[in-house]
Amino acid sequence: MNTLATPALVEQARHALLAHDSNADVQADADGGLIVRTTLDQTEVVRLLQAAALPLATRTIAAPSDCCGGCCGA
């Protein structure tokens, strides 16, 4: 199954994560996947998205970044 992140799916994912992290943010990426910013660990994010009956493919799960955004990549 190849499902793209529609605005409704993005909102559903955001809603599922906001219940556990008030600062969580979810956006669609250019490839139709999800970009998730949260303080929750990866295992918890996967569990919550699966519990919300969201289609979740392993390819959409990337390692968390240590980037704080302060150096602009320098």
mmCIF file of C-alpha atoms in Angstrom:
data_model
loop_
_atom_site.group_PDB
_atom_site.id
_atom_site.type_symbol
_atom_site.label_atom_id
_atom_site.label_comp_id
_atom_site.label_asym_id
_atom_site.label_seq_id
_atom_site.Cartn_x
_atom_site.Cartn_y
_atom_site.Cartn_z
ATOM 1 C CA MET A 1 0.000 0.000 0.000
ATOM 2 C CA ASN A 2 1.422 3.363 -1.014
ATOM 3 C CA THR A 3 -0.354 6.100 0.944
ATOM 4 C CA LEU A 4 0.549 9.772 0.700
ATOM 5 C CA ALA A 5 0.261 12.094 3.658
ATOM 6 C CA THR A 6 -2.910 14.025 2.900
ATOM 7 C CA PRO A 7 -3.807 17.080 4.982
ATOM 8 C CA ALA A 8 -6.335 14.909 6.859
ATOM 9 C CA LEU A 9 -3.680 12.287 7.721
ATOM 10 C CA VAL A 10 -1.244 14.998 8.845
ATOM 11 C CA GLU A 11 -3.915 16.464 11.116
ATOM 12 C CA GLN A 12 -4.827 13.027 12.470
ATOM 13 C CA ALA A 13 -1.161 12.322 13.279
ATOM 14 C CA ARG A 14 -0.751 15.761 14.871
ATOM 15 C CA HIS A 15 -3.828 15.202 17.025
ATOM 16 C CA ALA A 16 -2.604 11.771 18.150
ATOM 17 C CA LEU A 17 0.793 13.163 19.200
ATOM 18 C CA LEU A 18 -0.440 16.415 20.770
ATOM 19 C CA ALA A 19 -2.334 14.380 23.355
ATOM 20 C CA HIS A 20 1.079 13.244 24.670
ATOM 21 C CA ASP A 21 3.371 16.142 23.699
ATOM 22 C CA SER A 22 1.844 19.614 23.616
ATOM 23 C CA ASN A 23 4.682 20.864 21.393
ATOM 24 C CA ALA A 24 4.506 18.080 18.795
ATOM 25 C CA ASP A 25 4.423 19.149 15.151
ATOM 26 C CA VAL A 26 3.629 17.058 12.085
ATOM 27 C CA GLN A 27 4.049 18.140 8.472
ATOM 28 C CA ALA A 28 3.970 16.395 5.109
ATOM 29 C CA ASP A 29 7.310 16.035 3.335
ATOM 30 C CA ALA A 30 7.933 16.324 -0.406
ATOM 31 C CA ASP A 31 7.749 12.538 -0.846
ATOM 32 C CA GLY A 32 4.319 12.224 0.782
ATOM 33 C CA GLY A 33 5.641 11.049 4.130
ATOM 34 C CA LEU A 34 5.479 12.692 7.539
ATOM 35 C CA ILE A 35 7.983 14.924 9.287
ATOM 36 C CA VAL A 36 7.443 14.588 13.036
ATOM 37 C CA ARG A 37 8.978 16.904 15.621
ATOM 38 C CA THR A 38 8.389 15.761 19.177
ATOM 39 C CA THR A 39 10.065 15.069 22.477
ATOM 40 C CA LEU A 40 8.577 11.554 22.415
ATOM 41 C CA ASP A 41 10.934 8.714 21.524
ATOM 42 C CA GLN A 42 10.598 6.855 18.242
ATOM 43 C CA THR A 43 8.985 3.781 19.793
ATOM 44 C CA GLU A 44 6.264 5.906 21.412
ATOM 45 C CA VAL A 45 5.633 7.854 18.184
ATOM 46 C CA VAL A 46 5.206 4.622 16.221
ATOM 47 C CA ARG A 47 2.898 3.176 18.911
ATOM 48 C CA LEU A 48 0.723 6.308 18.992
ATOM 49 C CA LEU A 49 0.457 6.596 15.205
ATOM 50 C CA GLN A 50 -0.407 2.908 14.882
ATOM 51 C CA ALA A 51 -2.999 3.250 17.671
ATOM 52 C CA ALA A 52 -4.537 6.117 15.677
ATOM 53 C CA ALA A 53 -4.862 3.682 12.723
ATOM 54 C CA LEU A 54 -2.500 5.714 10.556
ATOM 55 C CA PRO A 55 -0.758 3.942 7.675
ATOM 56 C CA LEU A 56 2.867 3.691 8.771
ATOM 57 C CA ALA A 57 5.685 2.435 6.593
ATOM 58 C CA THR A 58 9.166 1.797 7.950
ATOM 59 C CA ARG A 59 10.626 4.037 5.266
ATOM 60 C CA THR A 60 8.958 7.044 6.899
ATOM 61 C CA ILE A 61 10.832 6.537 10.157
ATOM 62 C CA ALA A 62 14.136 8.406 10.239
ATOM 63 C CA ALA A 63 16.623 8.731 13.052
ATOM 64 C CA PRO A 64 16.144 11.800 15.239
ATOM 65 C CA SER A 65 18.425 14.743 14.551
ATOM 66 C CA ASP A 66 20.753 16.280 17.111
ATOM 67 C CA CYS A 67 20.619 19.576 15.224
ATOM 68 C CA CYS A 68 19.589 22.537 17.339
ATOM 69 C CA GLY A 69 19.375 24.816 14.279
ATOM 70 C CA GLY A 70 21.798 27.328 15.770
ATOM 71 C CA CYS A 71 24.738 26.922 13.419
ATOM 72 C CA CYS A 72 22.793 26.763 10.147
ATOM 73 C CA GLY A 73 24.788 23.704 9.093
ATOM 74 C CA ALA A 74 28.230 25.203 9.591
#
